[in-house]
Coordinates of C-alpha atoms in Angstrom, one line a residue:
X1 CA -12.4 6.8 10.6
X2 CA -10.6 9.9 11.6
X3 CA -7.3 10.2 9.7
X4 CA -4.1 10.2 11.1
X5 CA -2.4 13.3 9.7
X6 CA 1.7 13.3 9.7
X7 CA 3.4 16.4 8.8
X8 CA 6.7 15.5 8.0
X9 CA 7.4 19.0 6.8
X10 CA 10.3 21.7 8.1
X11 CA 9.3 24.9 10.8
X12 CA 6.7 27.1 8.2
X13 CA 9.1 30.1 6.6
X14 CA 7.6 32.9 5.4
X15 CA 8.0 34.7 2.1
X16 CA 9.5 38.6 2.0
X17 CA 6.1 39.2 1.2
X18 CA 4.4 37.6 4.4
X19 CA 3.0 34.2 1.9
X20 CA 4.1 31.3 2.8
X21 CA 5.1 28.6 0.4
X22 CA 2.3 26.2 -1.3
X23 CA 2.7 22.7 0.5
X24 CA 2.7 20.0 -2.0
X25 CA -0.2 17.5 -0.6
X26 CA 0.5 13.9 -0.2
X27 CA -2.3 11.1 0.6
X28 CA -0.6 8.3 1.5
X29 CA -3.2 4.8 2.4
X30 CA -1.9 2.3 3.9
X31 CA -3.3 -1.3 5.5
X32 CA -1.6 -0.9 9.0
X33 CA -4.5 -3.4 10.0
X34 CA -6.3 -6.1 8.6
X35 CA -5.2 -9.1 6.7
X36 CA -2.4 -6.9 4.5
X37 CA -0.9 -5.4 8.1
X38 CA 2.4 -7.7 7.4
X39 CA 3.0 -5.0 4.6
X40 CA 1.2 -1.8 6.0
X41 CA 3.1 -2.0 9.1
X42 CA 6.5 -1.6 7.6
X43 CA 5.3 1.0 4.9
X44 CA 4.0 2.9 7.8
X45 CA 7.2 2.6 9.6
X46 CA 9.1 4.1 6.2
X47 CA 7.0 7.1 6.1
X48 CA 9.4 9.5 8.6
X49 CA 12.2 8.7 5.7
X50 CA 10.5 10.6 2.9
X51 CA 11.1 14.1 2.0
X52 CA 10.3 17.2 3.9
X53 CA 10.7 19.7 1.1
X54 CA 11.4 19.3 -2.3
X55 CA 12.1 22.4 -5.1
X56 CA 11.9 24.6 -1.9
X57 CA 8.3 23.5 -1.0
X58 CA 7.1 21.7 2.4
X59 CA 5.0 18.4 1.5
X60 CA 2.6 17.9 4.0
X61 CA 1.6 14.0 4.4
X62 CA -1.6 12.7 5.6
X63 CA -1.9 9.1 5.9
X64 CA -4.9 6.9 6.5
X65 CA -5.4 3.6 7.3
X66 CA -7.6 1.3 5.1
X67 CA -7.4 -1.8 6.4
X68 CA -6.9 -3.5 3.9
X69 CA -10.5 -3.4 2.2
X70 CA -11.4 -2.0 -0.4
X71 CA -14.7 -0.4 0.8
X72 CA -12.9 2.0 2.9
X73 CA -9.7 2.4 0.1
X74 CA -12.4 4.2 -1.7
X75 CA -13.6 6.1 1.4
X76 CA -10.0 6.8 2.0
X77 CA -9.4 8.3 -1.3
X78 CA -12.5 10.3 -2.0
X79 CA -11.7 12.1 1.3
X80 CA -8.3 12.9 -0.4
X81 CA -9.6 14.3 -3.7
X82 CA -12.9 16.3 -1.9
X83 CA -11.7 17.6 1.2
X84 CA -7.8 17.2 1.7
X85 CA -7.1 17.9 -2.3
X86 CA -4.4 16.2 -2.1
X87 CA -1.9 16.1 -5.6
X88 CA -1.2 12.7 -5.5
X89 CA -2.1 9.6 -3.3
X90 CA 0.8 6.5 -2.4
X91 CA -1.0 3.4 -1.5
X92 CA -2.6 1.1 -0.9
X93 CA -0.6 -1.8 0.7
X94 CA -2.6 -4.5 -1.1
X95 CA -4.4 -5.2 -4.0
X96 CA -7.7 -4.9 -3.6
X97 CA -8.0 -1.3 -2.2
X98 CA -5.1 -0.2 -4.2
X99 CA -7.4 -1.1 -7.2
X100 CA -10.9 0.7 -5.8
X101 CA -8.0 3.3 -5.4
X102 CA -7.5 3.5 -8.6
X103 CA -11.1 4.4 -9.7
X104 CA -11.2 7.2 -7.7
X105 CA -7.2 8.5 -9.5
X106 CA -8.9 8.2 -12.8
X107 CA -11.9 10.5 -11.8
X108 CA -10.8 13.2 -10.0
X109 CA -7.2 12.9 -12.3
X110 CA -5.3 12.6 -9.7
X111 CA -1.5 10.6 -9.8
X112 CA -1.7 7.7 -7.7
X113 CA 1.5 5.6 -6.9
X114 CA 0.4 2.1 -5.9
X115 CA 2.2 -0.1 -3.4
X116 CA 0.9 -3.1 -5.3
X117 CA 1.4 -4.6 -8.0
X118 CA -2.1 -3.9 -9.4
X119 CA -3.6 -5.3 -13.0
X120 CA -6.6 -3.0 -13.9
X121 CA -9.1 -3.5 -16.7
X122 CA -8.7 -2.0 -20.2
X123 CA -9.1 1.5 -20.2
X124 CA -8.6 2.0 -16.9
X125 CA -5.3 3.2 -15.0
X126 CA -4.7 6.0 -16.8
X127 CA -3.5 7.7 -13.8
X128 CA -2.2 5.1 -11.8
X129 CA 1.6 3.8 -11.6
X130 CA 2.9 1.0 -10.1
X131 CA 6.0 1.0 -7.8
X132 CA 5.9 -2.8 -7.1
X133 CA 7.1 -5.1 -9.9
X134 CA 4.6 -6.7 -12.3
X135 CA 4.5 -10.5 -11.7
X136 CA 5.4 -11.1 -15.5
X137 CA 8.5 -9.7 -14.7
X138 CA 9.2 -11.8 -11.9
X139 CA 8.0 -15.0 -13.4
X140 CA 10.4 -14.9 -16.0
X141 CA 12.8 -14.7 -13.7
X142 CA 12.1 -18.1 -12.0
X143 CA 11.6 -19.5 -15.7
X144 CA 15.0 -18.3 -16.0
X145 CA 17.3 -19.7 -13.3
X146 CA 14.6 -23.2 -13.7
X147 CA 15.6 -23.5 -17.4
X148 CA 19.5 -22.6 -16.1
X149 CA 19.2 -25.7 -13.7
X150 CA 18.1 -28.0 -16.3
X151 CA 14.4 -28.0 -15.3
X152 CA 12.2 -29.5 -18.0
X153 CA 8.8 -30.1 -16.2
X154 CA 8.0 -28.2 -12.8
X155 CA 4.1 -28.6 -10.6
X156 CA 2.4 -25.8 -9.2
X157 CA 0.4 -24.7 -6.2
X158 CA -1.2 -21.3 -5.3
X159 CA -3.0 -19.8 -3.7
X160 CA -6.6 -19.9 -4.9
X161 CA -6.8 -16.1 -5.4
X162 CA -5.8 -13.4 -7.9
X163 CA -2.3 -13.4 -6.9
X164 CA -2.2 -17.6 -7.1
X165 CA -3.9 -16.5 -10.5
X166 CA -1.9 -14.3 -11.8
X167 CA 1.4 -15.9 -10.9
X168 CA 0.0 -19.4 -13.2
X169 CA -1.1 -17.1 -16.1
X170 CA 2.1 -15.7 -16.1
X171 CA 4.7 -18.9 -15.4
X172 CA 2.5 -20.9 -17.9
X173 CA 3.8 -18.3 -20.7
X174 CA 6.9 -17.9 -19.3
X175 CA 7.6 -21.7 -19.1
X176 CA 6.4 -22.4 -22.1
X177 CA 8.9 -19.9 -24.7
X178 CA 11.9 -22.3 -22.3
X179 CA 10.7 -25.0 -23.2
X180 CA 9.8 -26.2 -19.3
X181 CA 6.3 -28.3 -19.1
X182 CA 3.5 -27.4 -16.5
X183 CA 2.3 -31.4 -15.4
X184 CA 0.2 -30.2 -12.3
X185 CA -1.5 -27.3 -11.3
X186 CA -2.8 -27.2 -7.6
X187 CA -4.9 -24.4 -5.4
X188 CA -5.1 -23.8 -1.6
X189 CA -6.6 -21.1 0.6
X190 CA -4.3 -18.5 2.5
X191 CA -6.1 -20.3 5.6
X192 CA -5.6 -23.5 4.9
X193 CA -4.0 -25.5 7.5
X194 CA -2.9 -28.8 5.3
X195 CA -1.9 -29.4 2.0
X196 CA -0.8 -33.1 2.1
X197 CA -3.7 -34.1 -1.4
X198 CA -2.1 -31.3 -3.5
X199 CA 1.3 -32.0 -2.4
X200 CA 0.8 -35.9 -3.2
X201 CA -0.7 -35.3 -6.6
X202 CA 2.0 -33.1 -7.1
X203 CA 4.5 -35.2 -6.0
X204 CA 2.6 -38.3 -8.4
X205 CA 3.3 -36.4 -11.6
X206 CA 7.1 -36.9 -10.9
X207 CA 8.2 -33.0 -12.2
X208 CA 11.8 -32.2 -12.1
X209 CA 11.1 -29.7 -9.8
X210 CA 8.4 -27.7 -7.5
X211 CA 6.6 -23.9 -7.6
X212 CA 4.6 -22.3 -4.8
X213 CA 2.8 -19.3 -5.0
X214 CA 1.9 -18.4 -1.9
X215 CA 3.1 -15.1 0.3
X216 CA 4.4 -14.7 4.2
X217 CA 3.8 -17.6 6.2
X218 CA 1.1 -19.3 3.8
X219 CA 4.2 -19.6 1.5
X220 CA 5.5 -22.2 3.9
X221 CA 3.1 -24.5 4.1
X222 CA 3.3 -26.6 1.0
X223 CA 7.4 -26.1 1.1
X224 CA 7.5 -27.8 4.5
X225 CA 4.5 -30.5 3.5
X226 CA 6.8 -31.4 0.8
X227 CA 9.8 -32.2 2.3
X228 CA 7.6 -34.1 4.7
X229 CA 6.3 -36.1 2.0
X230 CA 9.9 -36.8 1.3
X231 CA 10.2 -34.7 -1.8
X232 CA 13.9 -33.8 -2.1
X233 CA 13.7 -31.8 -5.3
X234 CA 13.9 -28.4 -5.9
X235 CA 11.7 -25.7 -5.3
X236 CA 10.8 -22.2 -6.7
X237 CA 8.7 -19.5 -5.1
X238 CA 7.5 -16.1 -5.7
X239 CA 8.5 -12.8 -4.7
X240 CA 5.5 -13.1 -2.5
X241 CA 7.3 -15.4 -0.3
X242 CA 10.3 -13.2 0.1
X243 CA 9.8 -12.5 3.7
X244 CA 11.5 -13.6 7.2
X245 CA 8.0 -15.3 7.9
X246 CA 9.1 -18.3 5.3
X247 CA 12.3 -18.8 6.7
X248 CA 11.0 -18.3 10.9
X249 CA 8.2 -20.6 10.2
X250 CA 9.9 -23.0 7.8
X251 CA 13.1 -23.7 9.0
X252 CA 15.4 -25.9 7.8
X253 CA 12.7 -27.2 5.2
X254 CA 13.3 -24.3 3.5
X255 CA 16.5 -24.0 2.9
X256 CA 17.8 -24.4 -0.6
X257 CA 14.4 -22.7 -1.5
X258 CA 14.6 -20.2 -4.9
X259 CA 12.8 -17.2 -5.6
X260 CA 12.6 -14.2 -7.2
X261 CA 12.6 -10.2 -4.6
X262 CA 13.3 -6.9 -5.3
X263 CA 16.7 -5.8 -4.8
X264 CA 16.6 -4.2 -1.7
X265 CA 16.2 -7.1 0.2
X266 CA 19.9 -8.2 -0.5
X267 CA 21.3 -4.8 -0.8
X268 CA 24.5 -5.4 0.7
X269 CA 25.2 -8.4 -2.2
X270 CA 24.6 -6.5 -4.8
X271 CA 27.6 -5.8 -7.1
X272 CA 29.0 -2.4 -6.8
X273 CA 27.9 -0.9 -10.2
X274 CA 24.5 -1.9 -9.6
X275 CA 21.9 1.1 -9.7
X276 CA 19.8 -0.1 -7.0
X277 CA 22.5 -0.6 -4.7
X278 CA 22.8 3.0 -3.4
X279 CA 19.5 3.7 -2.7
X280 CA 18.7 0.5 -1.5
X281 CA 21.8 0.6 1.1
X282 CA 20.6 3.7 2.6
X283 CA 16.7 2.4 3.0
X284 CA 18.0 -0.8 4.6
X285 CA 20.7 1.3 6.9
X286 CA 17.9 3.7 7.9
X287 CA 15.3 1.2 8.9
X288 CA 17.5 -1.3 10.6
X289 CA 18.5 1.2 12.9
X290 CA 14.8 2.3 13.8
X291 CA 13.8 -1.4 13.9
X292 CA 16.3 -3.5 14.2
X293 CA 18.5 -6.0 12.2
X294 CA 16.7 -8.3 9.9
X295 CA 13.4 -6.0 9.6
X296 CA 13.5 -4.8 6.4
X297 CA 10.8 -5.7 3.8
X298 CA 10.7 -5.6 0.1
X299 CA 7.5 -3.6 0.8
X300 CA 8.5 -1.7 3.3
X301 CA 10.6 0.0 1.3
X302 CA 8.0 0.7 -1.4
X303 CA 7.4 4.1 0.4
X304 CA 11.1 4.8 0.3
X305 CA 11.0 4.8 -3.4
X306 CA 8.0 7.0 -3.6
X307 CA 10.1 9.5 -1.9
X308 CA 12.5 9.2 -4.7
X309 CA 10.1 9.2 -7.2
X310 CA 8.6 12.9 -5.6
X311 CA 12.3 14.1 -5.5
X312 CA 12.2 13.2 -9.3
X313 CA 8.9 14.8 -10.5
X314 CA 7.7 17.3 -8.0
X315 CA 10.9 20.0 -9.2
X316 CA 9.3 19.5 -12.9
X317 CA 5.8 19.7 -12.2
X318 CA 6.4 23.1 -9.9
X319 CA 8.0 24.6 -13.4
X320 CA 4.8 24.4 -15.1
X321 CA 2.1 24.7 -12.5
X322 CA 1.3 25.4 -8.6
X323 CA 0.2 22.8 -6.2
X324 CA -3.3 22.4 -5.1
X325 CA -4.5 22.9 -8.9
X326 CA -5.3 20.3 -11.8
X327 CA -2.2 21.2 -13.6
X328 CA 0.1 20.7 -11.3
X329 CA -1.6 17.3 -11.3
X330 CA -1.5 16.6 -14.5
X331 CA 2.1 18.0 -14.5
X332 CA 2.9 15.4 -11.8
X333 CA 1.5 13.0 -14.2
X334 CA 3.4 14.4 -17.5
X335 CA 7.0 14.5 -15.4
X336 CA 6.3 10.6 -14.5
X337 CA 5.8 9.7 -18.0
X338 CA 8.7 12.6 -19.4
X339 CA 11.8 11.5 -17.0
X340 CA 14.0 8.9 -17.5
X341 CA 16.3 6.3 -15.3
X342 CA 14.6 7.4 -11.5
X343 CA 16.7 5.4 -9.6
X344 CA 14.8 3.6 -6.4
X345 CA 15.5 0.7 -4.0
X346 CA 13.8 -1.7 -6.3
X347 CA 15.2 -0.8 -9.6
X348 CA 15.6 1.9 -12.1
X349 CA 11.7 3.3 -13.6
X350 CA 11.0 4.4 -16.9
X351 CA 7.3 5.1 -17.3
X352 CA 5.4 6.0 -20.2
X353 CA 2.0 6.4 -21.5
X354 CA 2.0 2.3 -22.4
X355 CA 3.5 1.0 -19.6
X356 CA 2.6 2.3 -16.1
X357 CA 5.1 -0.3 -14.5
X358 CA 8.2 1.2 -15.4
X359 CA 10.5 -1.7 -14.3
X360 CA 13.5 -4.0 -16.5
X361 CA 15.6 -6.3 -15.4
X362 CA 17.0 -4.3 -12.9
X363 CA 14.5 -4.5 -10.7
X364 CA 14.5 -8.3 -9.6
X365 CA 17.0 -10.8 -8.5
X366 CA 17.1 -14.3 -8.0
X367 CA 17.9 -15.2 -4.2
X368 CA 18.2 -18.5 -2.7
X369 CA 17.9 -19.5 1.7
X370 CA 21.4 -20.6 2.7
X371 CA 21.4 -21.5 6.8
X372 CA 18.4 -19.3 7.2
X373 CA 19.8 -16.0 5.3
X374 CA 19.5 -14.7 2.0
X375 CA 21.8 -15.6 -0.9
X376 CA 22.0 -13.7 -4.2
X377 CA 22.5 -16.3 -6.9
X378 CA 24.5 -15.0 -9.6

């Protein structure tokens, strides 16, 4: 695969001397195709938005496509380390090349800022930071607002992979310190095309209220099945869900639904002291008027905040060491792990050597669909 090579930098200026500036190299993966392409496409659509210079150097960007498998995330990123040497890598969209991603970071220690979510094994990750909020952090969220509406039992359905996984290891713990009972737990595949025997069994335990995790469109399914079946109750969903595919291909089912997003979705609601407002405002302002009202994605703009981070850590790293060398990458690394408060679309991140997510509180909120739009519940 030949990459696709985007220099997003300023006309080249030349030193006194005749030298030009170091550029500051950039790999940037992305799945623009395959079955993540509902998040590549709008990350790749973000990438004109990012810096051109920072600390008075150009960063050069090369971005690849992965498609969304991890075979080729690792093709991707070797060619990165070996030939481009690249000091740092973005990506990928989803999680399984952002984790075969990750194997190369540790190797060649290089930093790599993941677009996903990512949970990697013991001893592993060193190098890699996440710029998409950990599902632990979102689940409490709907634990939250269910215990705040007088939930005391709730069923589940996921999907039956790593994310469906994930999200029921998670809710079961946060459910469970408020006092809210798990009485079914039910799986379905992203292609499935019915869900009526989970949602009945579901439905048979008689919860007080209802939990999918599913993502995009395959989050709609057992919403709609539901209401069907003639379930009026509530029902909770993940920040998986948090896209205009639940609402265009639920409809009216789905409103009333409850779930958990970054901030930047709803960036116009948010209160005017709040930190992710700002940046989130001019993400949402710049890609709505490239795309179009309505386009924005919570990971579209995980690119955007890349950007940020770079403005943040690139300065500091440039103090100690010159790009194109391991110690400006392991100065990259130190300045992620040394600065405090970076302010992105998504939140406010504070890394460190023990926690590689970086997110609090402020990076979620708790929306609801009201006549097909978003509604921040307060």
């Amino acid at each position: 695969m030949k990459p696709q090579s985007i220099r997003l930098t300023l006309p080249a200026l030349l030193l006194a001397a005749g030298l030009a500036h170091a550029e500051v190299t950039v790999g940037v993966s992305i799945s623009s195709t395959g079955p993540s392409a509902s998040l590549g496409i709008p990350q790749k659509n973000t990438m004109p938005f990012l810096p051109e210079t920072i600390g008075g150097e150009k960063i050069r960007y090369i971005l690849m496509d992965d498609a969304s498998d991890p075979t080729q995330g690792t093709k991707v990123a070797r060619r990165f380390v070996t030939e481009d040497k690249v000091d740092i890598i973005l990506g990928s969209s989803s999680v399984a090349p952002s984790i075969a991603i990750s194997e190369v970071a540790d190797e060649s220690q290089t930093v790599q800022l993941a677009f996903s979510p990512i949970e990697l094994k013991p001893g592993r990750g060193a190098w890699t930071y996440r710029l998409a909020q950990p599902v632990k952090l979102m689940a409490d969220a709907v634990a939250t607002r269910a215990q705040a509406n007088g939930v005391k039992s709730i069923a589940f359905i996921g999907f039956a992979d790593a994310y469906g996984e994930t999200w029921l290891k998670e809710f079961t713990s946060a459910a469970l310190a408020k006092g809210i009972r798990i009485l079914a737990t039910e799986r379905y595949a992203r292609s499935d095309t019915s869900v009526t025997a989970q949602v009945l069994k579901m439905m048979a335990a008689k919860p007080d209220a209802m939990l999918i995790a599913g993502a995009g469109t395959g989050a709609a399914l057992p919403h709609t099945t539901l209401r069907e079946r003639g379930y009026t109750g509530p029902v909770y969903h993940t920040h998986g869900a948090a896209t205009r595919d639940l609402i265009r291909i639920g409809g009216k089912a789905v409103n009333g639904a409850i779930l958990p997003a970054g901030p930047v979705i709803v960036a116009e609601q948010l209160p005017a002291d709040s930190a992710p407002r700002k940046p989130g405002l001019d993400y949402v302002n710049r890609y709505e008027k490239q795309y179009g009202p309505g386009t924005r994605t919570q990971f579209g703009a995980h690119p955007y905040d890349a950007g940020l981070v770079l403005q943040r850590i690139v300065p500091v790293a440039l103090k100690h060491a010159k790009p194109g060398t391991p110690e400006f990458r392991k100065a990259l690394r130190d300045a992620l792990e040394s600065e405090r408060d970076i302010v992105v679309s998504h939140g406010v991140l504070n890394y460190t050597a023990q926690d590689h997510f970086g997110f609090d509180n402020r990076g979620r909120v708790m929306l609801t669909i009201d006549n097909g739009n978003w509604k921040l519940l307060k």
